[in-house]
Amino acid sequence: MSDPTYGGYFTSSELTDEQVDALEARWSPVAEDLRGLADLAIRSDVGADAVAEARRHLAAAAEILGSAAPEGPAGVVRNSTGRSWQWGNAVVGQRNAVAPPMRVQRHDDGSTSARLVLGNAYEGPPSMVHGGVSALLLDHLMGVTASSMQKLTMTGTLTLRYTRPLPLGEVWLAGRITDDTGRKVTVTAEIGGADGAAVEATGLFIVPSWSVDPAGG
């Protein structure tokens, strides 16, 4: 069943938590395989015949997976226990090979953090993380921070200060709420590597009026 708000891509599901676990266990390795292929496609120096053979295998895989692939966005799905998942998300989507993926950790004081490895697919300047990728990861982490997993928030403004290049490899993120007026939440965050913070961010996140329960204010 879908909610007509925001394009109808917030949907409910009858899947149990156990069934969701089983689906994630089935598909997460496929996304990981595809991430590995993306990295190899950047680095490989095999000849034309080998490339043609690899493409034949990829076409066969696409035919198999495409035999049951509904059109449209994956959206956000929630089941009866309140568990939600967004397998197509560009940052945390477990079935999205474009996603690193990042797993956000929430802490008792309301702050958030994450650690992940960014390889060749996320390169901007040589051997460095693309600045837009840093912005993407920060935006997602800050949105999770602002929501406190209790309300829907969307990015209003996002201001970034790039203080140093961020090398490819293991990176960390940290976020915290600095102001919360209910409908408007201000969050600060950083992303960095072994040498310290590389990008500092401040964002204003808005709770959409259509998501607020009139009875609850």
Tab-separated table of N, CA, C and O in Angstrom, residues 5-96:
chain	number	residue	atom	x	y	z
A	5	THR	N	1.416	10.887	-0.637
A	5	THR	CA	2.295	12.011	-0.376
A	5	THR	C	3.689	11.732	-0.911
A	5	THR	O	4.175	10.622	-0.865
A	6	TYR	N	4.332	12.794	-1.433
A	6	TYR	CA	5.698	12.702	-1.938
A	6	TYR	C	5.831	11.636	-3.010
A	6	TYR	O	6.723	10.787	-2.983
A	7	GLY	N	4.902	11.649	-3.957
A	7	GLY	CA	5.005	10.779	-5.115
A	7	GLY	C	4.587	9.346	-4.884
A	7	GLY	O	4.707	8.510	-5.761
A	8	GLY	N	4.078	9.033	-3.688
A	8	GLY	CA	3.612	7.686	-3.423
A	8	GLY	C	4.713	6.673	-3.197
A	8	GLY	O	4.480	5.473	-3.286
A	9	TYR	N	5.935	7.128	-2.875
A	9	TYR	CA	7.049	6.202	-2.739
A	9	TYR	C	7.376	5.857	-1.295
A	9	TYR	O	8.409	5.277	-1.010
A	10	PHE	N	6.503	6.239	-0.362
A	10	PHE	CA	6.566	5.715	0.990
A	10	PHE	C	5.509	4.617	1.043
A	10	PHE	O	4.312	4.891	0.943
A	11	THR	N	5.918	3.370	1.170
A	11	THR	CA	4.974	2.266	1.075
A	11	THR	C	5.051	1.367	2.302
A	11	THR	O	6.054	1.331	3.004
A	12	SER	N	3.954	0.643	2.537
A	12	SER	CA	3.916	-0.333	3.622
A	12	SER	C	4.049	-1.728	3.028
A	12	SER	O	3.725	-1.963	1.866
A	13	SER	N	4.552	-2.654	3.839
A	13	SER	CA	4.814	-4.012	3.369
A	13	SER	C	4.351	-5.014	4.411
A	13	SER	O	4.383	-4.742	5.618
A	14	GLU	N	3.925	-6.183	3.936
A	14	GLU	CA	3.534	-7.262	4.833
A	14	GLU	C	4.705	-8.191	5.156
A	14	GLU	O	4.530	-9.180	5.862
A	15	LEU	N	5.881	-7.875	4.670
A	15	LEU	CA	7.051	-8.692	4.974
A	15	LEU	C	7.363	-8.652	6.472
A	15	LEU	O	7.290	-7.599	7.109
A	16	THR	N	7.715	-9.796	7.028
A	16	THR	CA	8.155	-9.850	8.419
A	16	THR	C	9.621	-9.427	8.493
A	16	THR	O	10.327	-9.379	7.477
A	17	ASP	N	10.099	-9.137	9.705
A	17	ASP	CA	11.503	-8.796	9.870
A	17	ASP	C	12.402	-9.925	9.383
A	17	ASP	O	13.453	-9.683	8.773
A	18	GLU	N	11.990	-11.163	9.649
A	18	GLU	CA	12.789	-12.319	9.217
A	18	GLU	C	12.868	-12.382	7.701
A	18	GLU	O	13.921	-12.716	7.135
A	19	GLN	N	11.767	-12.080	7.021
A	19	GLN	CA	11.774	-12.099	5.553
A	19	GLN	C	12.636	-10.980	4.993
A	19	GLN	O	13.333	-11.169	3.988
A	20	VAL	N	12.610	-9.812	5.648
A	20	VAL	CA	13.469	-8.709	5.218
A	20	VAL	C	14.937	-9.089	5.389
A	20	VAL	O	15.762	-8.853	4.512
A	21	ASP	N	15.253	-9.699	6.530
A	21	ASP	CA	16.627	-10.163	6.762
A	21	ASP	C	17.075	-11.123	5.657
A	21	ASP	O	18.208	-11.042	5.161
A	22	ALA	N	16.185	-12.039	5.283
A	22	ALA	CA	16.525	-13.027	4.260
A	22	ALA	C	16.758	-12.363	2.901
A	22	ALA	O	17.689	-12.726	2.167
A	23	LEU	N	15.935	-11.380	2.556
A	23	LEU	CA	16.110	-10.682	1.288
A	23	LEU	C	17.408	-9.875	1.273
A	23	LEU	O	18.131	-9.852	0.264
A	24	GLU	N	17.718	-9.228	2.392
A	24	GLU	CA	18.960	-8.462	2.446
A	24	GLU	C	20.169	-9.391	2.353
A	24	GLU	O	21.173	-9.056	1.713
A	25	ALA	N	20.068	-10.560	2.990
A	25	ALA	CA	21.163	-11.534	2.918
A	25	ALA	C	21.331	-12.058	1.493
A	25	ALA	O	22.445	-12.397	1.064
A	26	ARG	N	20.232	-12.128	0.725
A	26	ARG	CA	20.294	-12.604	-0.653
A	26	ARG	C	20.905	-11.567	-1.575
A	26	ARG	O	21.725	-11.897	-2.449
A	27	TRP	N	20.517	-10.297	-1.410
A	27	TRP	CA	20.862	-9.292	-2.400
A	27	TRP	C	22.080	-8.448	-2.056
A	27	TRP	O	22.739	-7.913	-2.967
A	28	SER	N	22.413	-8.291	-0.787
A	28	SER	CA	23.578	-7.479	-0.420
A	28	SER	C	24.865	-7.992	-1.072
A	28	SER	O	25.677	-7.194	-1.558
A	29	PRO	N	25.088	-9.331	-1.133
A	29	PRO	CA	26.298	-9.811	-1.814
A	29	PRO	C	26.328	-9.476	-3.306
A	29	PRO	O	27.408	-9.290	-3.872
A	30	VAL	N	25.158	-9.407	-3.941
A	30	VAL	CA	25.120	-9.045	-5.359
A	30	VAL	C	25.609	-7.609	-5.536
A	30	VAL	O	26.424	-7.317	-6.429
A	31	ALA	N	25.122	-6.708	-4.685
A	31	ALA	CA	25.577	-5.317	-4.760
A	31	ALA	C	27.075	-5.221	-4.495
A	31	ALA	O	27.782	-4.443	-5.148
A	32	GLU	N	27.562	-6.024	-3.550
A	32	GLU	CA	29.000	-6.009	-3.258
A	32	GLU	C	29.807	-6.519	-4.457
A	32	GLU	O	30.869	-5.983	-4.781
A	33	ASP	N	29.297	-7.559	-5.126
A	33	ASP	CA	29.955	-8.052	-6.339
A	33	ASP	C	30.027	-6.954	-7.406
A	33	ASP	O	31.046	-6.783	-8.089
A	34	LEU	N	28.935	-6.207	-7.553
A	34	LEU	CA	28.895	-5.150	-8.560
A	34	LEU	C	29.845	-4.012	-8.203
A	34	LEU	O	30.453	-3.397	-9.090
A	35	ARG	N	29.984	-3.711	-6.903
A	35	ARG	CA	30.966	-2.699	-6.504
A	35	ARG	C	32.370	-3.150	-6.879
A	35	ARG	O	33.205	-2.352	-7.321
A	36	GLY	N	32.637	-4.429	-6.663
A	36	GLY	CA	33.936	-4.963	-7.050
A	36	GLY	C	34.173	-4.878	-8.541
A	36	GLY	O	35.277	-4.557	-8.996
A	37	LEU	N	33.126	-5.143	-9.317
A	37	LEU	CA	33.246	-5.044	-10.777
A	37	LEU	C	33.506	-3.602	-11.212
A	37	LEU	O	34.290	-3.363	-12.138
A	38	ALA	N	32.853	-2.655	-10.557
A	38	ALA	CA	33.072	-1.249	-10.896
A	38	ALA	C	34.525	-0.869	-10.667
A	38	ALA	O	35.148	-0.177	-11.486
A	39	ASP	N	35.084	-1.338	-9.564
A	39	ASP	CA	36.479	-1.046	-9.269
A	39	ASP	C	37.397	-1.696	-10.305
A	39	ASP	O	38.348	-1.080	-10.801
A	40	LEU	N	37.095	-2.946	-10.672
A	40	LEU	CA	37.908	-3.647	-11.669
A	40	LEU	C	37.801	-2.983	-13.045
A	40	LEU	O	38.789	-2.918	-13.795
A	41	ALA	N	36.615	-2.505	-13.384
A	41	ALA	CA	36.430	-1.849	-14.680
A	41	ALA	C	37.282	-0.591	-14.786
A	41	ALA	O	37.690	-0.182	-15.886
A	42	ILE	N	37.562	0.033	-13.641
A	42	ILE	CA	38.419	1.218	-13.626
A	42	ILE	C	39.895	0.820	-13.771
A	42	ILE	O	40.664	1.468	-14.483
A	43	ARG	N	40.284	-0.286	-13.129
A	43	ARG	CA	41.709	-0.631	-13.031
A	43	ARG	C	42.199	-1.645	-14.062
A	43	ARG	O	43.386	-1.706	-14.349
A	44	SER	N	41.296	-2.446	-14.610
A	44	SER	CA	41.720	-3.568	-15.448
A	44	SER	C	42.377	-3.117	-16.755
A	44	SER	O	42.004	-2.094	-17.337
A	45	ASP	N	43.337	-3.927	-17.211
A	45	ASP	CA	44.031	-3.627	-18.468
A	45	ASP	C	44.022	-4.852	-19.390
A	45	ASP	O	44.962	-5.082	-20.146
A	46	VAL	N	42.926	-5.638	-19.327
A	46	VAL	CA	42.844	-6.815	-20.189
A	46	VAL	C	42.572	-6.387	-21.633
A	46	VAL	O	42.166	-5.250	-21.896
A	47	GLY	N	42.763	-7.320	-22.564
A	47	GLY	CA	42.603	-7.013	-23.975
A	47	GLY	C	41.153	-6.985	-24.438
A	47	GLY	O	40.221	-7.272	-23.675
A	48	ALA	N	40.984	-6.658	-25.724
A	48	ALA	CA	39.651	-6.484	-26.296
A	48	ALA	C	38.828	-7.768	-26.235
A	48	ALA	O	37.614	-7.722	-25.971
A	49	ASP	N	39.448	-8.899	-26.481
A	49	ASP	CA	38.717	-10.169	-26.450
A	49	ASP	C	38.190	-10.462	-25.039
A	49	ASP	O	37.062	-10.927	-24.871
A	50	ALA	N	39.016	-10.201	-24.034
A	50	ALA	CA	38.607	-10.432	-22.651
A	50	ALA	C	37.475	-9.487	-22.259
A	50	ALA	O	36.531	-9.879	-21.564
A	51	VAL	N	37.552	-8.245	-22.717
A	51	VAL	CA	36.473	-7.289	-22.435
A	51	VAL	C	35.166	-7.771	-23.069
A	51	VAL	O	34.094	-7.729	-22.447
A	52	ALA	N	35.234	-8.237	-24.309
A	52	ALA	CA	34.038	-8.730	-24.994
A	52	ALA	C	33.447	-9.920	-24.261
A	52	ALA	O	32.220	-10.033	-24.116
A	53	GLU	N	34.313	-10.827	-23.778
A	53	GLU	CA	33.820	-11.986	-23.032
A	53	GLU	C	33.162	-11.553	-21.729
A	53	GLU	O	32.090	-12.045	-21.362
A	54	ALA	N	33.782	-10.598	-21.028
A	54	ALA	CA	33.207	-10.099	-19.784
A	54	ALA	C	31.836	-9.473	-20.035
A	54	ALA	O	30.888	-9.675	-19.260
A	55	ARG	N	31.714	-8.747	-21.132
A	55	ARG	CA	30.437	-8.118	-21.447
A	55	ARG	C	29.356	-9.146	-21.738
A	55	ARG	O	28.181	-8.929	-21.421
A	56	ARG	N	29.734	-10.266	-22.356
A	56	ARG	CA	28.757	-11.324	-22.601
A	56	ARG	C	28.232	-11.884	-21.272
A	56	ARG	O	27.036	-12.143	-21.129
A	57	HIS	N	29.123	-12.056	-20.314
A	57	HIS	CA	28.694	-12.529	-18.994
A	57	HIS	C	27.786	-11.502	-18.317
A	57	HIS	O	26.780	-11.875	-17.688
A	58	LEU	N	28.133	-10.245	-18.436
A	58	LEU	CA	27.311	-9.196	-17.831
A	58	LEU	C	25.932	-9.136	-18.483
A	58	LEU	O	24.916	-8.939	-17.800
A	59	ALA	N	25.874	-9.294	-19.796
A	59	ALA	CA	24.588	-9.301	-20.496
A	59	ALA	C	23.733	-10.476	-20.039
A	59	ALA	O	22.507	-10.344	-19.868
A	60	ALA	N	24.366	-11.634	-19.807
A	60	ALA	CA	23.618	-12.801	-19.328
A	60	ALA	C	23.079	-12.545	-17.931
A	60	ALA	O	21.926	-12.886	-17.620
A	61	ALA	N	23.880	-11.918	-17.088
A	61	ALA	CA	23.414	-11.599	-15.736
A	61	ALA	C	22.261	-10.597	-15.777
A	61	ALA	O	21.282	-10.720	-15.035
A	62	ALA	N	22.374	-9.600	-16.672
A	62	ALA	CA	21.303	-8.608	-16.800
A	62	ALA	C	20.004	-9.257	-17.259
A	62	ALA	O	18.907	-8.886	-16.800
A	63	GLU	N	20.097	-10.225	-18.140
A	63	GLU	CA	18.896	-10.922	-18.613
A	63	GLU	C	18.244	-11.704	-17.472
A	63	GLU	O	17.015	-11.694	-17.325
A	64	ILE	N	19.063	-12.363	-16.665
A	64	ILE	CA	18.518	-13.124	-15.533
A	64	ILE	C	17.836	-12.189	-14.537
A	64	ILE	O	16.680	-12.412	-14.147
A	65	LEU	N	18.521	-11.129	-14.120
A	65	LEU	CA	17.965	-10.218	-13.116
A	65	LEU	C	16.787	-9.430	-13.673
A	65	LEU	O	15.846	-9.091	-12.941
A	66	GLY	N	16.821	-9.136	-14.974
A	66	GLY	CA	15.752	-8.353	-15.577
A	66	GLY	C	14.470	-9.123	-15.816
A	66	GLY	O	13.441	-8.531	-16.176
A	67	SER	N	14.482	-10.438	-15.592
A	67	SER	CA	13.279	-11.234	-15.827
A	67	SER	C	12.175	-10.926	-14.823
A	67	SER	O	11.008	-11.247	-15.057
A	68	ALA	N	12.511	-10.301	-13.713
A	68	ALA	CA	11.504	-9.891	-12.717
A	68	ALA	C	12.003	-8.627	-12.047
A	68	ALA	O	12.560	-8.657	-10.949
A	69	ALA	N	11.820	-7.499	-12.732
A	69	ALA	CA	12.322	-6.220	-12.240
A	69	ALA	C	11.287	-5.129	-12.494
A	69	ALA	O	11.255	-4.534	-13.578
A	70	PRO	N	10.414	-4.852	-11.514
A	70	PRO	CA	9.387	-3.820	-11.685
A	70	PRO	C	10.008	-2.460	-11.981
A	70	PRO	O	11.109	-2.150	-11.510
A	71	GLU	N	9.299	-1.651	-12.754
A	71	GLU	CA	9.770	-0.307	-13.074
A	71	GLU	C	9.569	0.622	-11.883
A	71	GLU	O	8.761	0.375	-10.999
A	72	GLY	N	10.325	1.725	-11.879
A	72	GLY	CA	10.119	2.775	-10.898
A	72	GLY	C	11.075	2.725	-9.720
A	72	GLY	O	11.790	1.740	-9.518
A	73	PRO	N	11.081	3.809	-8.917
A	73	PRO	CA	11.972	3.882	-7.762
A	73	PRO	C	11.641	2.824	-6.712
A	73	PRO	O	10.495	2.393	-6.578
A	74	ALA	N	12.665	2.441	-5.947
A	74	ALA	CA	12.434	1.481	-4.863
A	74	ALA	C	11.702	2.125	-3.697
A	74	ALA	O	10.933	1.470	-2.992
A	75	GLY	N	11.948	3.411	-3.456
A	75	GLY	CA	11.264	4.131	-2.399
A	75	GLY	C	11.659	3.680	-1.002
A	75	GLY	O	12.624	2.949	-0.800
A	76	VAL	N	10.875	4.152	-0.032
A	76	VAL	CA	11.059	3.781	1.375
A	76	VAL	C	9.917	2.873	1.775
A	76	VAL	O	8.752	3.191	1.530
A	77	VAL	N	10.244	1.744	2.396
A	77	VAL	CA	9.227	0.752	2.750
A	77	VAL	C	9.272	0.504	4.256
A	77	VAL	O	10.347	0.471	4.861
A	78	ARG	N	8.089	0.324	4.851
A	78	ARG	CA	7.985	0.068	6.292
A	78	ARG	C	7.026	-1.090	6.523
A	78	ARG	O	5.992	-1.192	5.849
A	79	ASN	N	7.379	-1.957	7.474
A	79	ASN	CA	6.476	-3.074	7.780
A	79	ASN	C	5.722	-2.830	9.085
A	79	ASN	O	5.843	-1.765	9.711
A	80	SER	N	4.967	-3.809	9.517
A	80	SER	CA	4.074	-3.634	10.667
A	80	SER	C	4.816	-3.477	11.987
A	80	SER	O	4.252	-2.978	12.973
A	81	THR	N	6.093	-3.878	12.056
A	81	THR	CA	6.869	-3.719	13.291
A	81	THR	C	7.527	-2.348	13.370
A	81	THR	O	8.154	-2.017	14.377
A	82	GLY	N	7.406	-1.557	12.310
A	82	GLY	CA	8.033	-0.242	12.271
A	82	GLY	C	9.397	-0.236	11.616
A	82	GLY	O	10.025	0.817	11.473
A	83	ARG	N	9.857	-1.397	11.183
A	83	ARG	CA	11.143	-1.454	10.486
A	83	ARG	C	11.006	-0.848	9.102
A	83	ARG	O	10.021	-1.101	8.401
A	84	SER	N	11.974	-0.046	8.714
A	84	SER	CA	11.934	0.551	7.376
A	84	SER	C	13.227	0.242	6.642
A	84	SER	O	14.266	-0.011	7.254
A	85	TRP	N	13.148	0.258	5.321
A	85	TRP	CA	14.331	0.022	4.504
A	85	TRP	C	14.227	0.805	3.208
A	85	TRP	O	13.137	1.111	2.731
A	86	GLN	N	15.378	1.166	2.670
A	86	GLN	CA	15.448	1.935	1.426
A	86	GLN	C	16.602	1.374	0.613
A	86	GLN	O	17.690	1.941	0.539
A	87	TRP	N	16.362	0.230	-0.002
A	87	TRP	CA	17.414	-0.516	-0.667
A	87	TRP	C	18.020	0.212	-1.852
A	87	TRP	O	19.123	-0.107	-2.275
A	88	GLY	N	17.332	1.204	-2.407
A	88	GLY	CA	17.878	1.918	-3.561
A	88	GLY	C	18.607	3.199	-3.212
A	88	GLY	O	19.120	3.866	-4.106
A	89	ASN	N	18.686	3.560	-1.922
A	89	ASN	CA	19.296	4.826	-1.524
A	89	ASN	C	20.743	4.921	-2.017
A	89	ASN	O	21.512	3.966	-1.923
A	90	ALA	N	21.132	6.106	-2.503
A	90	ALA	CA	22.450	6.299	-3.098
A	90	ALA	C	23.590	6.270	-2.092
A	90	ALA	O	24.756	6.171	-2.478
A	91	VAL	N	23.267	6.356	-0.789
A	91	VAL	CA	24.302	6.356	0.247
A	91	VAL	C	24.289	5.074	1.062
A	91	VAL	O	25.332	4.491	1.344
A	92	VAL	N	23.094	4.626	1.461
A	92	VAL	CA	23.004	3.482	2.374
A	92	VAL	C	22.287	2.282	1.768
A	92	VAL	O	22.108	1.272	2.441
A	93	GLY	N	21.864	2.379	0.510
A	93	GLY	CA	21.087	1.303	-0.100
A	93	GLY	C	21.870	-0.001	-0.189
A	93	GLY	O	22.860	-0.085	-0.916
A	94	GLN	N	21.415	-1.019	0.522
A	94	GLN	CA	22.134	-2.289	0.546
A	94	GLN	C	22.088	-3.012	-0.792
A	94	GLN	O	22.927	-3.881	-1.055
A	95	ARG	N	21.103	-2.695	-1.629
A	95	ARG	CA	21.025	-3.325	-2.948
A	95	ARG	C	21.499	-2.392	-4.056
A	95	ARG	O	21.353	-2.706	-5.237
A	96	ASN	N	22.068	-1.267	-3.682
A	96	ASN	CA	22.520	-0.278	-4.665
A	96	ASN	C	24.042	-0.324	-4.755
A	96	ASN	O	24.748	0.050	-3.811
